[in-house]
Tab-separated table of C-alpha atoms in Angstrom:
chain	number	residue	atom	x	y	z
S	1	UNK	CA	97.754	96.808	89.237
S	2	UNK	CA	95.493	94.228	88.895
S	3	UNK	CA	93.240	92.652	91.087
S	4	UNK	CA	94.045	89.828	93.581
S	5	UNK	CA	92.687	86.038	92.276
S	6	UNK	CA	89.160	84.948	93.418
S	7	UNK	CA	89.205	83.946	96.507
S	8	UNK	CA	86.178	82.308	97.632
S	9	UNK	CA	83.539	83.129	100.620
S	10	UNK	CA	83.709	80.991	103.521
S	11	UNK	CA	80.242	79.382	103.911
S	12	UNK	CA	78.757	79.871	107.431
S	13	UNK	CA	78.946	76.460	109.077
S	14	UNK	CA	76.341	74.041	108.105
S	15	UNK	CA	75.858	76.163	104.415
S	16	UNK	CA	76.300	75.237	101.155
S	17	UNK	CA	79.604	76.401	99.927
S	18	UNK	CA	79.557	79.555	97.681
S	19	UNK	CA	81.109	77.747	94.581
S	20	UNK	CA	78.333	75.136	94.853
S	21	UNK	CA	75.764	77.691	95.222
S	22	UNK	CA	76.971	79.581	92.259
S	23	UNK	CA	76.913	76.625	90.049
S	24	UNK	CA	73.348	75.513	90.727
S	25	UNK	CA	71.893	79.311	90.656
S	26	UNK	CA	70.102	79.931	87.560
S	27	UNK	CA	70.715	83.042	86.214
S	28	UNK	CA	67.304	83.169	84.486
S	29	UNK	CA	63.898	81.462	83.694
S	30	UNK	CA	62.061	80.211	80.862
S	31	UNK	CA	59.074	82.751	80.153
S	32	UNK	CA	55.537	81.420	80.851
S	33	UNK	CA	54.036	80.579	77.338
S	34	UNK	CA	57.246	80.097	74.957
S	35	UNK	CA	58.475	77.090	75.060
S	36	UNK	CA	62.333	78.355	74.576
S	37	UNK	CA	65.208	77.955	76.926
S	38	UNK	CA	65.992	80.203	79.368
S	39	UNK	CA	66.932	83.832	78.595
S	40	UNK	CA	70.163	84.185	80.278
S	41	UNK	CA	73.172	81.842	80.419
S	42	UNK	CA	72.597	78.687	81.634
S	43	UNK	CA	74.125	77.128	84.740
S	44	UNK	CA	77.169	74.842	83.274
S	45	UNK	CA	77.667	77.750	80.948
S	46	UNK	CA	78.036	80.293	83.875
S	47	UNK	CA	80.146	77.793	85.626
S	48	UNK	CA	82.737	77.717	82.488
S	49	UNK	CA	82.669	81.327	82.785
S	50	UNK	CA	83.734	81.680	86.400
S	51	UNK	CA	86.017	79.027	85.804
S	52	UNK	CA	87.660	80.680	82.690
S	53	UNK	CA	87.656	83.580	84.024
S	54	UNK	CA	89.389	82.939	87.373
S	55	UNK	CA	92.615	80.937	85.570
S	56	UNK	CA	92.448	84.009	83.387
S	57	UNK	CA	93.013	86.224	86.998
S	58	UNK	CA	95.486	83.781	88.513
S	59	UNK	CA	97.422	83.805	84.549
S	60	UNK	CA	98.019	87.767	85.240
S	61	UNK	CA	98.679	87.452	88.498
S	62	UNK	CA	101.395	84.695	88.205
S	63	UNK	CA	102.815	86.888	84.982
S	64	UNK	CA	102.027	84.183	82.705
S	65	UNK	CA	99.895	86.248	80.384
S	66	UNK	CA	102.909	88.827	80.516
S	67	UNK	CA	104.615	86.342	78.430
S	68	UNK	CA	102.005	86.002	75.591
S	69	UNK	CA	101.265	87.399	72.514
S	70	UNK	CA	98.214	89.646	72.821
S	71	UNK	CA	95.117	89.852	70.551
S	72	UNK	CA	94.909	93.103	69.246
S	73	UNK	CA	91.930	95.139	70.393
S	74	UNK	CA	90.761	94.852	66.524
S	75	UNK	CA	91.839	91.386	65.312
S	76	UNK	CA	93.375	91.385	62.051
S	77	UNK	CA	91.358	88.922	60.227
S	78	UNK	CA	87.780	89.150	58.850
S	79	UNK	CA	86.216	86.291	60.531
S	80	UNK	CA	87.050	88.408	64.131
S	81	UNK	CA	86.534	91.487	62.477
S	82	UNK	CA	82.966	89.762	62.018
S	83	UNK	CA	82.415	89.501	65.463
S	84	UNK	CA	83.137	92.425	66.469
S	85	UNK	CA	80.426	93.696	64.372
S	86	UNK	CA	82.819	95.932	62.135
S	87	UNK	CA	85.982	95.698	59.890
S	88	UNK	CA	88.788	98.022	61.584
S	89	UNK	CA	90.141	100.415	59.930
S	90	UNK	CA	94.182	100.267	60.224
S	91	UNK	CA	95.631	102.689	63.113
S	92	UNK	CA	91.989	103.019	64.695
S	93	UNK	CA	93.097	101.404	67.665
S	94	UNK	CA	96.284	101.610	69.391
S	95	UNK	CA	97.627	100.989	72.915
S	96	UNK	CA	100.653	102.411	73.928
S	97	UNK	CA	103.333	100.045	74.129
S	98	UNK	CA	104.313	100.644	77.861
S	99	UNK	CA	100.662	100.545	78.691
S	100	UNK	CA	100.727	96.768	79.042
S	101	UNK	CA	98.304	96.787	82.192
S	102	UNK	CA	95.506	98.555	79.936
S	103	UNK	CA	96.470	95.937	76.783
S	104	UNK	CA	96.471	92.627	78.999
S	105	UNK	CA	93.092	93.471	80.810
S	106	UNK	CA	91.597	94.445	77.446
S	107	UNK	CA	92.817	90.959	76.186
S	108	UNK	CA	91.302	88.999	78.775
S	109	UNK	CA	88.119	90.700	78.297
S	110	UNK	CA	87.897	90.385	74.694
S	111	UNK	CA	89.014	86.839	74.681
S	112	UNK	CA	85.986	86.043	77.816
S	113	UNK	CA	83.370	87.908	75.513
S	114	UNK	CA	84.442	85.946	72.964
S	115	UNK	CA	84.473	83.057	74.401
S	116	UNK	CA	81.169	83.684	76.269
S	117	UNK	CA	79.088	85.307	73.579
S	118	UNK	CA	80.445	82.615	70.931
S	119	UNK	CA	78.312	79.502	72.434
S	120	UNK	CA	75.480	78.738	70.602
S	121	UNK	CA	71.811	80.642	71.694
S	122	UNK	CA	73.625	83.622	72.623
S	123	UNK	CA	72.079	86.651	71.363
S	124	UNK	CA	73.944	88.332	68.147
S	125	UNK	CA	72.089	91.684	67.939
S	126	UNK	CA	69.649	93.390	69.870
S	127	UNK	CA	66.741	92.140	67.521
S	128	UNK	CA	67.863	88.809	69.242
S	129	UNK	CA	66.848	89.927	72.494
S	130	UNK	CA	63.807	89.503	74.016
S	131	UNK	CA	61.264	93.131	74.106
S	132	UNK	CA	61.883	94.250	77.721
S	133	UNK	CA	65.390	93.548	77.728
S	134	UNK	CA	66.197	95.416	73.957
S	135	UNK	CA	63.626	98.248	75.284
S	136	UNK	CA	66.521	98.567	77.645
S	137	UNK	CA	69.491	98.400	76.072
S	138	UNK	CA	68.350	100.925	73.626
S	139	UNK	CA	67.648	103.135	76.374
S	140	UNK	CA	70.538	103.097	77.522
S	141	UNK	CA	73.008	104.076	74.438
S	142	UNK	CA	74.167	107.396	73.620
S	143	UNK	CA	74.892	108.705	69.858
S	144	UNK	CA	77.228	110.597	68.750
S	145	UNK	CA	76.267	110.997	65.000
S	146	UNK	CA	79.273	114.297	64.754
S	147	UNK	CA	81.773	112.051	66.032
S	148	UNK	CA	80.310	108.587	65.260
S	149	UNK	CA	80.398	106.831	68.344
S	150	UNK	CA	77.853	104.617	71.147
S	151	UNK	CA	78.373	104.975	74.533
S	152	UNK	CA	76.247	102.496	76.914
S	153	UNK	CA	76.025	104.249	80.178
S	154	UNK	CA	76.108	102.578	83.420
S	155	UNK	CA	74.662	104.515	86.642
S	156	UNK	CA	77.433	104.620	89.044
S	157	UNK	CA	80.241	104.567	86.624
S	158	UNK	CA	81.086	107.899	85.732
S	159	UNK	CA	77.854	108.184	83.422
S	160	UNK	CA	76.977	111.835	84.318
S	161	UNK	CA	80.553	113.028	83.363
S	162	UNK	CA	80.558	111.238	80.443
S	163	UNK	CA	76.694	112.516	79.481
S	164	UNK	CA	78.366	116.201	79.901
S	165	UNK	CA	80.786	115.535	77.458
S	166	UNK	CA	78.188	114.548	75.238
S	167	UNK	CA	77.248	117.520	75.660
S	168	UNK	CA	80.181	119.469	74.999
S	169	UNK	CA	80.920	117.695	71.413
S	170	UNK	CA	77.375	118.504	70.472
S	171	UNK	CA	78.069	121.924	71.096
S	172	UNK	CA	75.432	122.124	74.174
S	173	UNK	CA	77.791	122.955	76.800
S	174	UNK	CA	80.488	125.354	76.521
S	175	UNK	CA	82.737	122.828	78.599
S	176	UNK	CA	83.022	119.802	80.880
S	177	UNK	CA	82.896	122.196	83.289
S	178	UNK	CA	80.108	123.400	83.772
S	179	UNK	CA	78.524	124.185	87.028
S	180	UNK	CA	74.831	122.691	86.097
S	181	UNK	CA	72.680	120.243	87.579
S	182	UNK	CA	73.132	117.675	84.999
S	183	UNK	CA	69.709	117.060	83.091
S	184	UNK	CA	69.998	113.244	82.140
S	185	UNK	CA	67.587	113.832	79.372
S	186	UNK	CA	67.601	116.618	77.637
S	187	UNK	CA	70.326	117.217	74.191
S	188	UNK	CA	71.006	113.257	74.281
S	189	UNK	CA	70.161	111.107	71.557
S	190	UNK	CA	69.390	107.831	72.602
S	191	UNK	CA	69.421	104.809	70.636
S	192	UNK	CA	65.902	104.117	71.384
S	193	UNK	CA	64.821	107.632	69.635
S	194	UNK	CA	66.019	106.193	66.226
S	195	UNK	CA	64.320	103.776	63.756
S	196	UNK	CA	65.407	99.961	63.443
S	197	UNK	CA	67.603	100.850	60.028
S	198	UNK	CA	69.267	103.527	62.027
S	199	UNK	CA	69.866	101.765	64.752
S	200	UNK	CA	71.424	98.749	62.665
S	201	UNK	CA	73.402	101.099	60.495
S	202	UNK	CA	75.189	102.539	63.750
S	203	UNK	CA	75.777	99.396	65.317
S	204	UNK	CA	77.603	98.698	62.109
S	205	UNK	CA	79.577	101.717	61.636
S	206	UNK	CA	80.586	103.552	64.629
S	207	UNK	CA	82.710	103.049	67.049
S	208	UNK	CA	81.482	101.508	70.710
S	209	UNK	CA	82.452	101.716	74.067
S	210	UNK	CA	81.257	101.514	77.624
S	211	UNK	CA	82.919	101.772	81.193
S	212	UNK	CA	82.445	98.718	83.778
S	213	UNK	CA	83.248	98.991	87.382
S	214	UNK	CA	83.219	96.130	90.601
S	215	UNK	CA	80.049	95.512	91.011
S	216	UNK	CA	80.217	95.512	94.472
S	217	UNK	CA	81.738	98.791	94.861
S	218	UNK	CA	79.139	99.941	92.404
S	219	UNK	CA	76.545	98.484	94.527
S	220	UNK	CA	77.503	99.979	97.434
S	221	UNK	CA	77.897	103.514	95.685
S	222	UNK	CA	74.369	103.344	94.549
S	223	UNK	CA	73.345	102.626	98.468
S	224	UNK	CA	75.062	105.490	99.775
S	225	UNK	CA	74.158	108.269	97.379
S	226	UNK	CA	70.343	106.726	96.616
S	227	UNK	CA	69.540	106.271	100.454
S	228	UNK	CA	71.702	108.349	102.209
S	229	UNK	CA	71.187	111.532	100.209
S	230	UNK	CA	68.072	111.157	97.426
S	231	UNK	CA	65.071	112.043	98.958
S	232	UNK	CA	62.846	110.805	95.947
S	233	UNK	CA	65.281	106.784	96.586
S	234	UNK	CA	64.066	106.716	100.113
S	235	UNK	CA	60.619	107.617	99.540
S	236	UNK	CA	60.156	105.119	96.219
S	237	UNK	CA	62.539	102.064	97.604
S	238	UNK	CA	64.129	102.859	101.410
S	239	UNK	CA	60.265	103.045	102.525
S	240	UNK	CA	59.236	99.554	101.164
S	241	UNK	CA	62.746	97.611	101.994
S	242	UNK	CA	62.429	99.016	105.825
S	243	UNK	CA	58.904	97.540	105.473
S	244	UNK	CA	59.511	94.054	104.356
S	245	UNK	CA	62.779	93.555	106.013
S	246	UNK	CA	62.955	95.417	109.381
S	247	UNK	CA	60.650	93.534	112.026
S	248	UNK	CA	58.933	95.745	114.040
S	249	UNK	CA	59.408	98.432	112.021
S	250	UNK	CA	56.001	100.505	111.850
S	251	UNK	CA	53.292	101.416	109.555
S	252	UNK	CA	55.026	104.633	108.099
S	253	UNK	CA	59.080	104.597	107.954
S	254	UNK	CA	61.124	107.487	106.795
S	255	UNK	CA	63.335	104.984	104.597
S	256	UNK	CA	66.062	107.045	104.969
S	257	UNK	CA	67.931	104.406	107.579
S	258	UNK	CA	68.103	101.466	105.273
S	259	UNK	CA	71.183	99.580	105.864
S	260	UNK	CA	73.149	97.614	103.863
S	261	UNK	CA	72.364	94.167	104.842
S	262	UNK	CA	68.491	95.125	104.353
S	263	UNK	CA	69.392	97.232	100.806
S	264	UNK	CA	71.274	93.298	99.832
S	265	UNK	CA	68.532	91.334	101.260
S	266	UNK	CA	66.176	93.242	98.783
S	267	UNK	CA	68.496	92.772	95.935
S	268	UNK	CA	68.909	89.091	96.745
S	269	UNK	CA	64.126	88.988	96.079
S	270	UNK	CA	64.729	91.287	92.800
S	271	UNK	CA	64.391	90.021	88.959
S	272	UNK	CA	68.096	91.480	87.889
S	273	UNK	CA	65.978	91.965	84.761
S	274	UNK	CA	63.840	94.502	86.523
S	275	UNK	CA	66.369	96.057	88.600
S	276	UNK	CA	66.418	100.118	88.896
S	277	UNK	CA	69.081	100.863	86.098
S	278	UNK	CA	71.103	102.121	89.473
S	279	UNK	CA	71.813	98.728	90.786
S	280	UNK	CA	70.914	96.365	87.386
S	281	UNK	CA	74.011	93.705	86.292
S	282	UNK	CA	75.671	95.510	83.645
S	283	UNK	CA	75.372	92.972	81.527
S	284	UNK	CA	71.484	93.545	81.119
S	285	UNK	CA	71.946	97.126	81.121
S	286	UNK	CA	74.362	97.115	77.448
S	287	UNK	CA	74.283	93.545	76.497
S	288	UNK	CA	77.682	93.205	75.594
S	289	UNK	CA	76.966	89.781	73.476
S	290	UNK	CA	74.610	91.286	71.660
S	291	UNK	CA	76.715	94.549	70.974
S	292	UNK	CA	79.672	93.903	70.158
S	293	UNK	CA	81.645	96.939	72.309
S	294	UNK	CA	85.302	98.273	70.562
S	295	UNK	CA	86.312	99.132	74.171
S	296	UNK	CA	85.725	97.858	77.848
S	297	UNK	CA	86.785	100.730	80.018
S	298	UNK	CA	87.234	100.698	83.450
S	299	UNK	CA	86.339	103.004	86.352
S	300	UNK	CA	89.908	102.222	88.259
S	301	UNK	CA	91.865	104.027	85.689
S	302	UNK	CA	88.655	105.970	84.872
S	303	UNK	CA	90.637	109.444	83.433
S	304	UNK	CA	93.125	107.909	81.254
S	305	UNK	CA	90.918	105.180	79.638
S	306	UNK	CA	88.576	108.115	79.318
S	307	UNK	CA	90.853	110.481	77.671
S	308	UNK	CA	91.920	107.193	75.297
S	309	UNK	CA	88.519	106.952	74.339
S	310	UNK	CA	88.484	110.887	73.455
S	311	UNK	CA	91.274	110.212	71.421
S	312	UNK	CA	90.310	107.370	69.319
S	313	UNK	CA	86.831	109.109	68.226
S	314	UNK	CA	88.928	112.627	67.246
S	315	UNK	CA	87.801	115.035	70.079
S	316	UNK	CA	88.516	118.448	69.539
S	317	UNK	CA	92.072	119.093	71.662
S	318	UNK	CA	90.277	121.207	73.990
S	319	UNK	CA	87.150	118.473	75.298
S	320	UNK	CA	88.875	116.187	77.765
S	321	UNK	CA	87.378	113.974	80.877
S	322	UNK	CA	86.462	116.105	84.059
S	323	UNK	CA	88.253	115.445	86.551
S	324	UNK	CA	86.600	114.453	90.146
S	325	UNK	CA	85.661	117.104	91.738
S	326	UNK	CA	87.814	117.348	95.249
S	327	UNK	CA	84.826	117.146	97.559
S	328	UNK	CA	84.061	113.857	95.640
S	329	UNK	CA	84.524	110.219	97.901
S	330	UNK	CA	83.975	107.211	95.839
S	331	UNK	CA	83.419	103.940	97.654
S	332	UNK	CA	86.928	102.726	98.512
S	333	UNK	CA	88.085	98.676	98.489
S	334	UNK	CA	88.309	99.358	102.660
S	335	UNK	CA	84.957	100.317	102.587
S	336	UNK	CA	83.669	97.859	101.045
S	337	UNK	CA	85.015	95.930	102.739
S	338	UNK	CA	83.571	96.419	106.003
S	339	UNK	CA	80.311	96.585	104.629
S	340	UNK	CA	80.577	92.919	103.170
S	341	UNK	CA	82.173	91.840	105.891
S	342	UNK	CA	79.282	92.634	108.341
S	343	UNK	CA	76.546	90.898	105.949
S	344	UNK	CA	75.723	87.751	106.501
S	345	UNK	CA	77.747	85.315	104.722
S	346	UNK	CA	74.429	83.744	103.524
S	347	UNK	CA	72.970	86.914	102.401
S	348	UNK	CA	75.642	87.201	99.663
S	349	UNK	CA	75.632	84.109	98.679
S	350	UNK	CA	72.089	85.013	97.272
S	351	UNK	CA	73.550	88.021	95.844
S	352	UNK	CA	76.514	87.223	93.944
S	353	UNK	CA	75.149	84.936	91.545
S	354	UNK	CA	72.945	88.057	89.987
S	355	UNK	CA	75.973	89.848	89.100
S	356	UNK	CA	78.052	87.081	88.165
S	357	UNK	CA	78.668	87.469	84.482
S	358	UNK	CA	79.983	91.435	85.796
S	359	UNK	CA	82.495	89.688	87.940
S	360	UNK	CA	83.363	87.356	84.887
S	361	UNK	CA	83.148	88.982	81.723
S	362	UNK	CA	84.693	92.392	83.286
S	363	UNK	CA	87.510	90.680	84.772
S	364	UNK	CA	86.812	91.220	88.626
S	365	UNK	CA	87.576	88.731	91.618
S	366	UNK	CA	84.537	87.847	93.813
S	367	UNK	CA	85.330	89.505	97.582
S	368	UNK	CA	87.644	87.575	100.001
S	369	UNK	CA	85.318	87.867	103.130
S	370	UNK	CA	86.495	85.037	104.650
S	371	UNK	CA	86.770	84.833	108.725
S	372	UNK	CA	90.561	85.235	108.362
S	373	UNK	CA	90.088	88.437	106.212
S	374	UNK	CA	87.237	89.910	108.166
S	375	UNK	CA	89.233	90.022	110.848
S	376	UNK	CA	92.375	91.231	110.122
């Protein structure tokens, strides 16, 4: 099923309206020294985007998409095959033909990026990108040289599971399976490790993926494992956000009480750019405009997209996707929603424009926290 269309916040009386807000929030600056223009989208350009991409969510929702011709995941001609960064091979893709959820959501995504990453100062490659923000990238893409394949992990979307497959096809691990604390490090090959001709030669050649997730359900899964269960999270962040943001809180907090208005308030001060990697936009964690990604999957139908994914780089028969483990309770939509719906309406309105081009280019409605939906 797909998501319901955008619906947007209700501004607290007297408050600029959310839309407005959006369109006027830049989503970056112009660095000190060098003259260019900003490094991130600028604001018409992320206004076409939400724009685009909210006719895009009403299209599936009304069916009208239903009724259209699909691009395939690996357009047939070259000038496509161009931006995608590689010419397909025939039968390297394919969607099953009842699967029409998974083939419509890929389409919309493809044709946003596309749309998105075609206008003119958008980066191409990573060389395109400024220092801090390829430093990152590169960091955060794993190789598979046996099976040919990148995988841009995101914290909070599976990334662990997916690093223990990894694993598995490099021979590591005996299995998904496993019972190890995983070591996040260790018998990964990172893009970063390689030299520039390697790196170029892979973005080339082998196949790309990465898995996206609501970035507000992601958000709220890094604030309940990182400050309600990581010791080394409350120390490094929960102690300084209960200091700047709690009056009256004291010279030495535990920062193991941070609550979710005060974790948002601190995201709301923080350079997206120089986020923790836990709570960063995906977009500056892979860059998707600057690699060109063969497959957007998503954490809501996180097994079967992942088991796809297995299949289209030739995984041995035996490797599949772990399943969740049964003590396992990911942030549910009901959840969420009570968490958003006791912020302050103002609060996320500083928020939401840092994670924007997520909601956009991923294909995910901004929250319906209006009065009327808060209370029912």
């Amino acid at each position: 099923m797909f998501p319901r269309p955008l619906t947007p916040l209700a501004a607290p009386e007297g408050a600029e309206p959310l839309g407005r807000a959006l369109r006027r929030a830049p989503l970056g600056r112009a660095r000190p020294g060098l003259g260019g223009p900003p490094l991130l989208l600028p604001s018409m350009l992320m206004f076409a985007v939400i724009v685009a991409s909210s006719g895009l969510l009403l299209m599936i929702e009304r069916g009208i998409l239903a009724e259209m011709k699909p691009l395939p995941l690996h357009p047939p001609n070259r000038e496509d095959a161009v931006w995608r960064g590689t010419v397909p091979r025939p039968g390297r893709l394919s969607l099953d033909a009842g699967n029409s959820d998974l083939q419509v959501r890929q389409d919309v995504r493809n044709r946003t990026l596309r749309a998105v990453c075609g206008q003119p100062g958008m980066p191409r490659d990573p060389w395109d990108l400024p220092v801090g923000q390829r430093r990152t990238l590169l960091r955060h893409i794993l190789v598979s040289d046996r099976y040919r394949f990148l995988y841009c992990y995101v914290p909070k979307v599976a990334c662990s599971n997916w690093k223990r497959v990894l694993k598995v096809l490099a021979g590591v691990l005996d299995n998904v399976d496993v019972r190890l604390k995983m070591d996040h490090r260790s018998d990964l090959v990172f893009l970063a490790d390689l030299r520039p001709d390697e790196i170029r030669y892979r973005l080339q050649h082998y196949f790309k993926f990465l898995f996206v997730r609501d970035p507000l359900e992601r958000l709220l899964s890094a604030y309940r494992n990182k400050f309600g269960e990581i010791r080394e999270y409350q120390q490094r962040y929960g102690v300084e956000i209960v200091k700047r943001y709690r009056a009256g809180a004291g010279p030495s907090p535990a920062g193991d009480d941070v609550t979710f208005p005060e974790f948002l308030r601190y995201l709301a001060d923080e350079d997206p750019e120089r986020m923790n990697e836990h709570w960063m936009p995906v977009y500056h964690l892979c860059q998707p405009c600057a690699v060109r990604y063969d497959f957007v999957g998503s954490y809501e139908r996180l097994e079967a997209d992942a088991n796809q994914v297995l299949e289209w780089v030739r995984a041995p028969p035996h490797v599949r996707f772990p399943a969740r483990q049964a003590w396992y309770r990911p942030a549910s939509p009901e959840s969420l929603h009570y968490h958003l719906c006791s912020a302050p309406r103002a609060l996320l309105q500083d928020v939401l424009p840092k994670y924007i081009l997520d909601f956009s280019l991923f294909v995910y409605p901004l929250p319906n926290v209006t009065r009327e939906a808060c209370h029912q």
